[in-house]
Amino acid sequence: MGANEFGSRFKFVSFGESHGPSMGVVIDGCPSGLAYNESLLLKNLARRRPGQSELTTSRIELDSPEILSGIYEGKTLGTPIAIVIKNNNTRPADYDEVKINPRAGHADDVWKNKFGHTDPRGGGRSSGRETVCRVLAGSFAQMLCAQLAPQMKVVGYTSQVGSLCLSEQEEQKAFDENIDSFAARFPSRKSTQAQDHILQAKTDGNSLGGVATVVIKGATANLGQPVFHKLKGDLCAAMMSVGASTAVELGAGISSSQIQGTDFHAQTMSNVYGGIRGGISTGEEINLRIHFKPTSSILDVAKKGRHDPFIVTRAIPVLEAMVWLVLADHLLWMRADRI
Amino acid sequence: MGANEFGSRFKFVSFGESHGPSMGVVIDGCPSGLAYNESLLLKNLARRRPGQSELTTSRIELDSPEILSGIYEGKTLGTPIAIVIKNNNTRPADYDEVKINPRAGHADDVWKNKFGHTDPRGGGRSSGRETVCRVLAGSFAQMLCAQLAPQMKVVGYTSQVGSLCLSEQEEQKAFDENIDSFAARFPSRKSTQAQDHILQAKTDGNSLGGVATVVIKGATANLGQPVFHKLKGDLCAAMMSVGASTAVELGAGISSSQIQGTDFHAQTMSNVYGGIRGGISTGEEINLRIHFKPTSSILDVAKKGRHDPFIVTRAIPVLEAMVWLVLADHLLWMRADRI
Amino acid sequence: MGANEFGSRFKFVSFGESHGPSMGVVIDGCPSGLAYNESLLLKNLARRRPGQSELTTSRIELDSPEILSGIYEGKTLGTPIAIVIKNNNTRPADYDEVKINPRAGHADDVWKNKFGHTDPRGGGRSSGRETVCRVLAGSFAQMLCAQLAPQMKVVGYTSQVGSLCLSEQEEQKAFDENIDSFAARFPSRKSTQAQDHILQAKTDGNSLGGVATVVIKGATANLGQPVFHKLKGDLCAAMMSVGASTAVELGAGISSSQIQGTDFHAQTMSNVYGGIRGGISTGEEINLRIHFKPTSSILDVAKKGRHDPFIVTRAIPVLEAMVWLVLADHLLWMRADRI
Amino acid sequence: MGANEFGSRFKFVSFGESHGPSMGVVIDGCPSGLAYNESLLLKNLARRRPGQSELTTSRIELDSPEILSGIYEGKTLGTPIAIVIKNNNTRPADYDEVKINPRAGHADDVWKNKFGHTDPRGGGRSSGRETVCRVLAGSFAQMLCAQLAPQMKVVGYTSQVGSLCLSEQEEQKAFDENIDSFAARFPSRKSTQAQDHILQAKTDGNSLGGVATVVIKGATANLGQPVFHKLKGDLCAAMMSVGASTAVELGAGISSSQIQGTDFHAQTMSNVYGGIRGGISTGEEINLRIHFKPTSSILDVAKKGRHDPFIVTRAIPVLEAMVWLVLADHLLWMRADRI
């Protein structure tokens, strides 16, 4: 098992330092004959890109993916799919300071301590930049799911901005909303208020924590392996592989610890179990809530006004990508469940 | 990657159905020359054993581990360590009903749907019985850590019983308490009250959710790999591999989503980051909170009075074992970090 | 990847020291619903067992397998299959000498050098005793192949005893012979002569090298992955995992290096390519020739008359088991070749 | 385990189709702080390059590696090392014919049968072009070995061209010769004669089989894991991962099957055991002989005069690279052998 690998059957390796020449992935395990959907890939990359509004960092990343292998005449070959994106918008000079003074709250010092020799520019591999690799691989996972299980849908949205939450009614409608049309991907009539919060934090040199919700509908039943690759375990590991995440909830999640069994089990199954029982998908709706701490880049001398005051909005496409990767992996894995 | 394997360098495979002949593990990757600590193994098994008080299920498991390989003259050989425990206290007749009517809230029906052919007796592999395998393997992981990093300590306790929580002061003292001396492993002056809650639930045919906290002190710095095997990701996956868990929090966890960055980062590092930055241990205290739903065995016709009204107490030694397994794995993994 | 694991999709871990309590395996990845064929397992174990004639070591191993998990009502559950065999016929006293003086030609000293702490009795894990684990796992692989690809047949035989070879005609007929009915599993009218050679070597305190041939007929086409898990690579690694093997040939093998291309490619495909092209099975006959050195136990003070003068005869069932394991693994792997 | 991955601790994934945009690798598991030796990489690539003399194919590959990640200021970061080489010299038009008529002796038809959708141009992944990936990764493995075990040397040479062999004396001197200075890398006073053979075969539209020998001197002792990752097993799997190989011998190899034990074991250890006992390196010289069939490109309508009449010469740097990869992997693996 490599440190930069994810997945078992549909697996990929991620590479690239934030300010090195390129980011990229190699996917090993994608079946042949899958139609390559370029517009899906570009759309997902666009959704991840920072600098889309004044709400996020003004660093502009023009992500132009280059397919190096694995696709021929519009279809996968069953061979490794290598995809590379050049890093264009690097400002190494910004990071001269970092070389001497590791940034507070960042991982600069822990990496230095672990590896001895590190790339001080922009966090290297611990930068948010690395998440572009997840979107590359996740888009192919999504293409695979679209072909093998077209009824599966994954929707992520911001469900909490600082202390501002969606109402219960807004939560129920969120899956069907056009999430990207809301400021901060917060599908609420208070989205403007949320936006103001975030902008104020930016002005103040401050930042906000928050929560992302990811909902899977139409999940194929029987996904997941019963003990160490329970669907819930693999999903939670995937969510916690994203930087700044601090907690993950499945289904009733933290609220499940506070009520009595008879009340709990009287509720609708899908709300309670999160669509997974014994580690295996039931076909019901799966709900994940991922908590994020306020970004630490407020403490970062190098970022001078380029910091993200609120990370959740940008994390949404990355979380969705990670969910697709887990689903694709288990779709292939279950092919060997029975004789 | 096998479905029943855990770990990368220090890895093991778990086997056994709840009502089959035996449970067991094979550990592959334990270095040679490790002193075998039998009393530690027996103590950990005793702590996991149900039927220790009227608070838990009255099913008695006399767990007598047999070492089949890997140990010679009191030390590990560097060869696979196989350990087996016979299943003695099985009551297959109790499960005749289940064969026809899958138990609500259990995984019987999802397993049947996935695998076609299943063992209906006691949940097979999805039973709590499987966790004895974690304690077997985890005890060897603990022995390895004890020898390589004797300053590391792992303590788990119940921090919430239904809606009853530890006070802030009790939380701070918990690590140094004799946890097993408290009813329900709830280190509080209200432990008797908690016990009453649980007994009442049992009497009522009801069950309670709750929270376990696991604290790691003296963690070796530099544990964890930066992207897909972040220490936080591996720990959370380990926690979510335990049945009935519904959420996991690291450090400030869910509360981190609700406060502003300047306040957040002004706090003591250890509380906020949970001792892990950039996916890598800093040497500071690591805090995990694992939420559990109320047990579903209240709905189980087969259990007739043998059900656990509150699962957290029994989960503690299992969670600790899983934490040791992650720590041991990364202690070996980091040997290849640098040239 | 563990040191004692074999396989990717149909995988198993092997455990046990020659003179420890037990040998065994855990198979992780066998699909559910496979009919368990006990008589096949017992027959394979019996074929591997030494002491069957005066030609082999007189050490008697009564191998009585115990299934600990994974089988219920005669079928696999899709859960790990654990199988254990007790070591009964151990004579530790024979090995007191070894503790002080490592046996020449054995691995005792290299193990000691590598691991520091070793089990000096009977070679520990490097003993031929370990091969019983291969037969356990291989028998389940064979059951899987029998159900998924009943046309596949694997036959191994001795094709060379010292300098005594099968005639070309005997080679051609070998696959259809009752191999076990021939002395030394050497399907030749000279089998008695071969037997005399071997007995003479035993009397002289000498040993003989030889060659095993394994033929696969009716192989499912499309087995094998193109680059690092070519069917030929996986088969050769499997063959070289057996102790005392010194060379392996596929198809035309060593003779292919000595002839011109036009002559070579004019031959029947199956002879030339060994049924594998580009790493992938074509459906044609696959031929493997495995060379063995003369056993080193002649130099072994501990074995006092219990040594095997010729290892190939006993290796046949082990080689067949390893071939079945590779075939089963790739039968499952190819399920994800195409969308 | 991915189909295009190699190695366990020092591992890499290979990608690229012969006539696609690029070839490349991602190495995951190289420790930080390793000095990057660019001239070694370029030298190895140059040695692998075809078109170096009239003896090999006239296809010219200008291999200019681009490092995309993992190196900073001349040293490895401990992050994935991605390296890409553009495919420049592709002649897709040559392969129009292939699309309709798969080439005899090639893998075109078996790939088509397995994957359904394939890249007909130049063999795709089954092309000799893929071996450039091995040289990329192998060069980093060699750098690691050079730093961790500078006494280890790996030398490969042609030991047989058709029926023309090195004399015993030439074999003994080969390790110390400047192999690349000999025609066909055949370190013999008959190298000109060998060259004539090969040129004649080319003129005749014919091809020759042959043998490569790879010798490892100064091997660190204790490399290899005892059962399924024996050093001999991993080396043989590595050798058989190279196209057109048909047999592999270790140490005395095939000759070991033909002599009696007392004679065999009386020989110098290093000749007999090939420097590996019980699967583990002893520190003595390791000898591998790899047999190759005559190339099938003689049958290839697309290659019109570009075919390689003799593959062994070009295979030498690839075989050396694969050996370095196995050695580097086990150098890291053995760090966890003992407590």
PDB file of N, CA and C in Angstrom, chain A residues 1 9 106 109 111 113-114 160 162 206-207 222 224 226 230 232 240-241 245-248 250 253 256-258 261-262 265 273 277 291 293-294 337-338, chain B residues 1 9 106 109 111 113-114 116 160 162 206-207 222 224 226 230 232 240-241 245-246 248 250 253 256-258 261-262 265 273 277 291 293-294 337-338:
ATOM      1  N   MET A   1       0.848  -1.186   0.000  1.00  0.00           N
ATOM      2  CA  MET A   1       0.000   0.000   0.000  1.00  0.00           C
ATOM      3  C   MET A   1       0.891   1.247   0.000  1.00  0.00           C
ATOM      4  N   ARG A   9      -9.745  -1.769  -6.044  1.00  0.00           N
ATOM      5  CA  ARG A   9      -9.944  -2.284  -7.404  1.00  0.00           C
ATOM      6  C   ARG A   9      -9.845  -1.143  -8.420  1.00  0.00           C
ATOM      7  N   HIS A 106       0.029  25.626   9.698  1.00  0.00           N
ATOM      8  CA  HIS A 106       0.290  24.809   8.520  1.00  0.00           C
ATOM      9  C   HIS A 106       1.108  23.588   8.909  1.00  0.00           C
ATOM     10  N   ASP A 109       6.177  22.745   9.437  1.00  0.00           N
ATOM     11  CA  ASP A 109       7.154  22.273  10.416  1.00  0.00           C
ATOM     12  C   ASP A 109       7.079  20.765  10.634  1.00  0.00           C
ATOM     13  N   TRP A 111       6.179  18.489   8.461  1.00  0.00           N
ATOM     14  CA  TRP A 111       6.805  17.858   7.282  1.00  0.00           C
ATOM     15  C   TRP A 111       8.321  17.941   7.380  1.00  0.00           C
ATOM     16  N   ASN A 113      10.073  18.102   9.982  1.00  0.00           N
ATOM     17  CA  ASN A 113      10.488  17.197  11.042  1.00  0.00           C
ATOM     18  C   ASN A 113      10.469  15.742  10.579  1.00  0.00           C
ATOM     19  N   LYS A 114       9.499  15.426   9.774  1.00  0.00           N
ATOM     20  CA  LYS A 114       9.331  14.041   9.320  1.00  0.00           C
ATOM     21  C   LYS A 114      10.328  13.686   8.217  1.00  0.00           C
ATOM     22  N   GLN A 160     -23.528  24.372   6.772  1.00  0.00           N
ATOM     23  CA  GLN A 160     -23.285  25.268   7.903  1.00  0.00           C
ATOM     24  C   GLN A 160     -22.120  26.210   7.589  1.00  0.00           C
ATOM     25  N   GLY A 162     -19.958  28.883   9.699  1.00  0.00           N
ATOM     26  CA  GLY A 162     -19.822  29.351  11.078  1.00  0.00           C
ATOM     27  C   GLY A 162     -20.983  28.806  11.881  1.00  0.00           C
ATOM     28  N   ASN A 206      -9.825  37.103   9.315  1.00  0.00           N
ATOM     29  CA  ASN A 206     -10.329  36.008  10.130  1.00  0.00           C
ATOM     30  C   ASN A 206     -10.817  34.875   9.214  1.00  0.00           C
ATOM     31  N   SER A 207     -11.282  33.796   9.792  1.00  0.00           N
ATOM     32  CA  SER A 207     -11.795  32.685   8.985  1.00  0.00           C
ATOM     33  C   SER A 207     -12.917  31.988   9.747  1.00  0.00           C
ATOM     34  N   ASN A 222     -25.643  -3.401  -1.828  1.00  0.00           N
ATOM     35  CA  ASN A 222     -24.556  -4.397  -1.695  1.00  0.00           C
ATOM     36  C   ASN A 222     -23.158  -3.834  -1.859  1.00  0.00           C
ATOM     37  N   GLY A 224     -19.781  -2.327  -0.444  1.00  0.00           N
ATOM     38  CA  GLY A 224     -19.088  -2.398   0.838  1.00  0.00           C
ATOM     39  C   GLY A 224     -18.729  -3.826   1.189  1.00  0.00           C
ATOM     40  N   PRO A 226     -17.748  -6.401   4.515  1.00  0.00           N
ATOM     41  CA  PRO A 226     -18.331  -6.377   5.852  1.00  0.00           C
ATOM     42  C   PRO A 226     -17.459  -5.945   7.027  1.00  0.00           C
ATOM     43  N   LYS A 230     -15.964  -1.776   5.209  1.00  0.00           N
ATOM     44  CA  LYS A 230     -17.354  -1.333   5.277  1.00  0.00           C
ATOM     45  C   LYS A 230     -17.481  -0.082   4.420  1.00  0.00           C
ATOM     46  N   LYS A 232     -19.178   2.457   5.086  1.00  0.00           N
ATOM     47  CA  LYS A 232     -19.073   3.631   5.950  1.00  0.00           C
ATOM     48  C   LYS A 232     -17.629   3.933   6.321  1.00  0.00           C
ATOM     49  N   MET A 240     -11.989  12.085   5.521  1.00  0.00           N
ATOM     50  CA  MET A 240     -10.939  12.568   6.416  1.00  0.00           C
ATOM     51  C   MET A 240      -9.583  12.686   5.709  1.00  0.00           C
ATOM     52  N   SER A 241      -9.525  12.256   4.441  1.00  0.00           N
ATOM     53  CA  SER A 241      -8.283  12.453   3.682  1.00  0.00           C
ATOM     54  C   SER A 241      -8.189  13.877   3.147  1.00  0.00           C
ATOM     55  N   SER A 245     -10.511  18.791   7.588  1.00  0.00           N
ATOM     56  CA  SER A 245     -11.689  18.094   8.116  1.00  0.00           C
ATOM     57  C   SER A 245     -11.393  17.663   9.548  1.00  0.00           C
ATOM     58  N   THR A 246     -12.396  17.781  10.403  1.00  0.00           N
ATOM     59  CA  THR A 246     -12.175  17.458  11.817  1.00  0.00           C
ATOM     60  C   THR A 246     -13.165  16.435  12.369  1.00  0.00           C
ATOM     61  N   ALA A 247     -14.220  16.176  11.620  1.00  0.00           N
ATOM     62  CA  ALA A 247     -15.200  15.195  12.093  1.00  0.00           C
ATOM     63  C   ALA A 247     -16.039  14.756  10.907  1.00  0.00           C
ATOM     64  N   VAL A 248     -16.571  13.543  11.002  1.00  0.00           N
ATOM     65  CA  VAL A 248     -17.457  13.056   9.960  1.00  0.00           C
ATOM     66  C   VAL A 248     -18.599  12.288  10.606  1.00  0.00           C
ATOM     67  N   LEU A 250     -22.210   9.971   9.876  1.00  0.00           N
ATOM     68  CA  LEU A 250     -22.984   9.174   8.930  1.00  0.00           C
ATOM     69  C   LEU A 250     -24.417   9.085   9.423  1.00  0.00           C
ATOM     70  N   GLY A 253     -25.743  10.254  12.844  1.00  0.00           N
ATOM     71  CA  GLY A 253     -24.458  10.777  13.328  1.00  0.00           C
ATOM     72  C   GLY A 253     -24.446  11.106  14.792  1.00  0.00           C
ATOM     73  N   SER A 256     -27.347  10.611  17.068  1.00  0.00           N
ATOM     74  CA  SER A 256     -27.754   9.247  17.408  1.00  0.00           C
ATOM     75  C   SER A 256     -27.289   8.859  18.804  1.00  0.00           C
ATOM     76  N   SER A 257     -26.298   9.557  19.304  1.00  0.00           N
ATOM     77  CA  SER A 257     -25.805   9.186  20.632  1.00  0.00           C
ATOM     78  C   SER A 257     -26.690   9.725  21.736  1.00  0.00           C
ATOM     79  N   GLN A 258     -27.640  10.559  21.367  1.00  0.00           N
ATOM     80  CA  GLN A 258     -28.386  11.243  22.421  1.00  0.00           C
ATOM     81  C   GLN A 258     -29.832  10.801  22.608  1.00  0.00           C
ATOM     82  N   GLY A 261     -33.095   4.061  22.141  1.00  0.00           N
ATOM     83  CA  GLY A 261     -33.204   3.105  21.054  1.00  0.00           C
ATOM     84  C   GLY A 261     -34.584   3.033  20.434  1.00  0.00           C
ATOM     85  N   THR A 262     -35.613   2.986  21.262  1.00  0.00           N
ATOM     86  CA  THR A 262     -36.955   2.834  20.705  1.00  0.00           C
ATOM     87  C   THR A 262     -37.343   4.035  19.852  1.00  0.00           C
ATOM     88  N   HIS A 265     -34.941   3.872  16.554  1.00  0.00           N
ATOM     89  CA  HIS A 265     -35.264   2.889  15.522  1.00  0.00           C
ATOM     90  C   HIS A 265     -36.676   3.073  14.973  1.00  0.00           C
ATOM     91  N   TYR A 273     -29.896   5.156   9.726  1.00  0.00           N
ATOM     92  CA  TYR A 273     -28.736   4.336   9.430  1.00  0.00           C
ATOM     93  C   TYR A 273     -27.860   4.944   8.342  1.00  0.00           C
ATOM     94  N   ARG A 277     -26.091  -0.589   6.391  1.00  0.00           N
ATOM     95  CA  ARG A 277     -26.229  -1.465   7.561  1.00  0.00           C
ATOM     96  C   ARG A 277     -25.225  -2.597   7.468  1.00  0.00           C
ATOM     97  N   HIS A 291     -17.239  18.006   8.968  1.00  0.00           N
ATOM     98  CA  HIS A 291     -16.960  19.263   9.660  1.00  0.00           C
ATOM     99  C   HIS A 291     -15.561  19.751   9.308  1.00  0.00           C
ATOM    100  N   LYS A 293     -12.562  22.823  10.212  1.00  0.00           N
ATOM    101  CA  LYS A 293     -12.121  23.884  11.121  1.00  0.00           C
ATOM    102  C   LYS A 293     -11.945  25.176  10.317  1.00  0.00           C
ATOM    103  N   PRO A 294     -11.891  26.317  10.995  1.00  0.00           N
ATOM    104  CA  PRO A 294     -11.582  27.567  10.297  1.00  0.00           C
ATOM    105  C   PRO A 294     -10.191  27.438   9.684  1.00  0.00           C
ATOM    106  N   ASP A 337     -18.171 -10.923  -5.289  1.00  0.00           N
ATOM    107  CA  ASP A 337     -18.856 -11.332  -4.056  1.00  0.00           C
ATOM    108  C   ASP A 337     -19.368 -12.770  -4.120  1.00  0.00           C
ATOM    109  N   ARG A 338     -19.894 -13.104  -5.285  1.00  0.00           N
ATOM    110  CA  ARG A 338     -20.516 -14.422  -5.420  1.00  0.00           C
ATOM    111  C   ARG A 338     -19.854 -15.220  -6.534  1.00  0.00           C
TER     112      ARG A 338
ATOM    113  N   MET B   1      -5.751  -5.849  -1.763  1.00  0.00           N
ATOM    114  CA  MET B   1      -6.300  -5.527  -0.453  1.00  0.00           C
ATOM    115  C   MET B   1      -7.481  -6.461  -0.173  1.00  0.00           C
ATOM    116  N   ARG B   9       1.896  -2.154   7.012  1.00  0.00           N
ATOM    117  CA  ARG B   9       3.178  -2.787   7.378  1.00  0.00           C
ATOM    118  C   ARG B   9       2.953  -3.791   8.513  1.00  0.00           C
ATOM    119  N   HIS B 106     -30.578  -5.319  12.251  1.00  0.00           N
ATOM    120  CA  HIS B 106     -29.359  -6.090  12.054  1.00  0.00           C
ATOM    121  C   HIS B 106     -28.998  -6.119  10.575  1.00  0.00           C
ATOM    122  N   ASP B 109     -30.369  -9.202   6.671  1.00  0.00           N
ATOM    123  CA  ASP B 109     -30.974  -9.139   5.331  1.00  0.00           C
ATOM    124  C   ASP B 109     -30.010  -8.574   4.293  1.00  0.00           C
ATOM    125  N   TRP B 111     -26.738  -8.828   4.288  1.00  0.00           N
ATOM    126  CA  TRP B 111     -25.777  -9.896   3.983  1.00  0.00           C
ATOM    127  C   TRP B 111     -26.386 -10.916   3.037  1.00  0.00           C
ATOM    128  N   ASN B 113     -28.702 -10.499   0.971  1.00  0.00           N
ATOM    129  CA  ASN B 113     -28.856  -9.884  -0.345  1.00  0.00           C
ATOM    130  C   ASN B 113     -27.522  -9.818  -1.089  1.00  0.00           C
ATOM    131  N   LYS B 114     -26.470  -9.567  -0.339  1.00  0.00           N
ATOM    132  CA  LYS B 114     -25.147  -9.426  -0.964  1.00  0.00           C
ATOM    133  C   LYS B 114     -24.541 -10.778  -1.342  1.00  0.00           C
ATOM    134  N   GLY B 116     -25.980 -14.000  -0.880  1.00  0.00           N
ATOM    135  CA  GLY B 116     -26.843 -15.112  -1.256  1.00  0.00           C
ATOM    136  C   GLY B 116     -26.896 -16.174  -0.185  1.00  0.00           C
ATOM    137  N   GLN B 160     -20.136   9.805  27.275  1.00  0.00           N
ATOM    138  CA  GLN B 160     -21.558  10.160  27.221  1.00  0.00           C
ATOM    139  C   GLN B 160     -22.412   8.897  27.252  1.00  0.00           C
ATOM    140  N   GLY B 162     -26.317   8.108  26.771  1.00  0.00           N
ATOM    141  CA  GLY B 162     -27.549   8.795  26.400  1.00  0.00           C
ATOM    142  C   GLY B 162     -27.270  10.288  26.400  1.00  0.00           C
ATOM    143  N   ASN B 206     -35.280  -1.358  26.071  1.00  0.00           N
ATOM    144  CA  ASN B 206     -34.827  -0.205  25.312  1.00  0.00           C
ATOM    145  C   ASN B 206     -33.298  -0.192  25.259  1.00  0.00           C
ATOM    146  N   SER B 207     -32.738   0.793  24.593  1.00  0.00           N
ATOM    147  CA  SER B 207     -31.280   0.904  24.514  1.00  0.00           C
ATOM    148  C   SER B 207     -30.889   2.365  24.428  1.00  0.00           C
ATOM    149  N   ASN B 222       5.707  12.358  13.953  1.00  0.00           N
ATOM    150  CA  ASN B 222       5.981  11.916  12.576  1.00  0.00           C
ATOM    151  C   ASN B 222       5.215  10.673  12.142  1.00  0.00           C
ATOM    152  N   GLY B 224       2.171   8.832  10.465  1.00  0.00           N
ATOM    153  CA  GLY B 224       1.187   9.203   9.440  1.00  0.00           C
ATOM    154  C   GLY B 224       1.872   9.516   8.131  1.00  0.00           C
ATOM    155  N   PRO B 226       1.313  11.621   4.385  1.00  0.00           N
ATOM    156  CA  PRO B 226       0.665  12.925   4.189  1.00  0.00           C
ATOM    157  C   PRO B 226      -0.660  12.971   3.423  1.00  0.00           C
ATOM    158  N   LYS B 230      -2.990   9.706   6.024  1.00  0.00           N
ATOM    159  CA  LYS B 230      -2.895  10.636   7.143  1.00  0.00           C
ATOM    160  C   LYS B 230      -3.208   9.850   8.419  1.00  0.00           C
ATOM    161  N   LYS B 232      -4.865  10.889  10.847  1.00  0.00           N
ATOM    162  CA  LYS B 232      -6.284  11.111  11.194  1.00  0.00           C
ATOM    163  C   LYS B 232      -7.196  10.233  10.347  1.00  0.00           C
ATOM    164  N   MET B 240     -14.368   3.739  12.564  1.00  0.00           N
ATOM    165  CA  MET B 240     -15.622   3.459  11.845  1.00  0.00           C
ATOM    166  C   MET B 240     -15.708   1.997  11.390  1.00  0.00           C
ATOM    167  N   SER B 241     -14.651   1.226  11.623  1.00  0.00           N
ATOM    168  CA  SER B 241     -14.735  -0.205  11.316  1.00  0.00           C
ATOM    169  C   SER B 241     -15.452  -0.962  12.425  1.00  0.00           C
ATOM    170  N   SER B 245     -20.921   2.420  15.188  1.00  0.00           N
ATOM    171  CA  SER B 245     -20.370   3.779  15.235  1.00  0.00           C
ATOM    172  C   SER B 245     -21.043   4.616  14.152  1.00  0.00           C
ATOM    173  N   THR B 246     -21.321   5.867  14.463  1.00  0.00           N
ATOM    174  CA  THR B 246     -22.044   6.715  13.508  1.00  0.00           C
ATOM    175  C   THR B 246     -21.326   8.024  13.217  1.00  0.00           C
ATOM    176  N   VAL B 248     -17.297  10.259  14.002  1.00  0.00           N
ATOM    177  CA  VAL B 248     -16.010  10.321  14.691  1.00  0.00           C
ATOM    178  C   VAL B 248     -15.493  11.752  14.600  1.00  0.00           C
ATOM    179  N   LEU B 250     -12.186  14.410  15.635  1.00  0.00           N
ATOM    180  CA  LEU B 250     -10.777  14.531  16.002  1.00  0.00           C
ATOM    181  C   LEU B 250     -10.542  15.911  16.602  1.00  0.00           C
ATOM    182  N   GLY B 253     -13.056  18.787  16.705  1.00  0.00           N
ATOM    183  CA  GLY B 253     -14.143  18.061  16.066  1.00  0.00           C
ATOM    184  C   GLY B 253     -15.295  18.932  15.638  1.00  0.00           C
ATOM    185  N   SER B 256     -15.381  22.647  16.140  1.00  0.00           N
ATOM    186  CA  SER B 256     -14.487  23.484  15.345  1.00  0.00           C
ATOM    187  C   SER B 256     -15.224  24.168  14.208  1.00  0.00           C
ATOM    188  N   SER B 257     -16.367  23.620  13.834  1.00  0.00           N
ATOM    189  CA  SER B 257     -17.081  24.211  12.712  1.00  0.00           C
ATOM    190  C   SER B 257     -17.869  25.449  13.123  1.00  0.00           C
ATOM    191  N   GLN B 258     -17.929  25.689  14.428  1.00  0.00           N
ATOM    192  CA  GLN B 258     -18.839  26.740  14.874  1.00  0.00           C
ATOM    193  C   GLN B 258     -18.167  28.004  15.381  1.00  0.00           C
ATOM    194  N   GLY B 261     -11.975  31.693  13.184  1.00  0.00           N
ATOM    195  CA  GLY B 261     -10.586  31.292  13.107  1.00  0.00           C
ATOM    196  C   GLY B 261      -9.690  31.884  14.178  1.00  0.00           C
ATOM    197  N   THR B 262      -9.831  33.190  14.421  1.00  0.00           N
ATOM    198  CA  THR B 262      -8.918  33.800  15.397  1.00  0.00           C
ATOM    199  C   THR B 262      -9.130  33.211  16.784  1.00  0.00           C
ATOM    200  N   HIS B 265      -7.763  29.385  16.606  1.00  0.00           N
ATOM    201  CA  HIS B 265      -6.325  29.167  16.609  1.00  0.00           C
ATOM    202  C   HIS B 265      -5.636  29.761  17.827  1.00  0.00           C
ATOM    203  N   TYR B 273      -6.146  20.958  17.267  1.00  0.00           N
ATOM    204  CA  TYR B 273      -5.742  20.126  16.146  1.00  0.00           C
ATOM    205  C   TYR B 273      -5.790  18.644  16.466  1.00  0.00           C
ATOM    206  N   ARG B 277      -1.226  17.408  12.554  1.00  0.00           N
ATOM    207  CA  ARG B 277      -1.279  18.485  11.554  1.00  0.00           C
ATOM    208  C   ARG B 277      -0.747  17.982  10.226  1.00  0.00           C
ATOM    209  N   HIS B 291     -19.012   8.315  18.233  1.00  0.00           N
ATOM    210  CA  HIS B 291     -20.428   8.279  18.588  1.00  0.00           C
ATOM    211  C   HIS B 291     -21.032   6.929  18.195  1.00  0.00           C
ATOM    212  N   LYS B 293     -24.753   4.664  17.985  1.00  0.00           N
ATOM    213  CA  LYS B 293     -26.217   4.693  18.028  1.00  0.00           C
ATOM    214  C   LYS B 293     -26.712   3.711  19.098  1.00  0.00           C
ATOM    215  N   PRO B 294     -27.956   3.858  19.506  1.00  0.00           N
ATOM    216  CA  PRO B 294     -28.524   2.868  20.429  1.00  0.00           C
ATOM    217  C   PRO B 294     -28.523   1.509  19.743  1.00  0.00           C
ATOM    218  N   ASP B 337      10.761   6.565   5.885  1.00  0.00           N
ATOM    219  CA  ASP B 337      10.510   7.966   5.513  1.00  0.00           C
ATOM    220  C   ASP B 337      11.744   8.629   4.904  1.00  0.00           C
ATOM    221  N   ARG B 338      12.880   8.336   5.494  1.00  0.00           N
ATOM    222  CA  ARG B 338      14.105   9.009   5.062  1.00  0.00           C
ATOM    223  C   ARG B 338      15.136   7.989   4.586  1.00  0.00           C
TER     224      ARG B 338
END
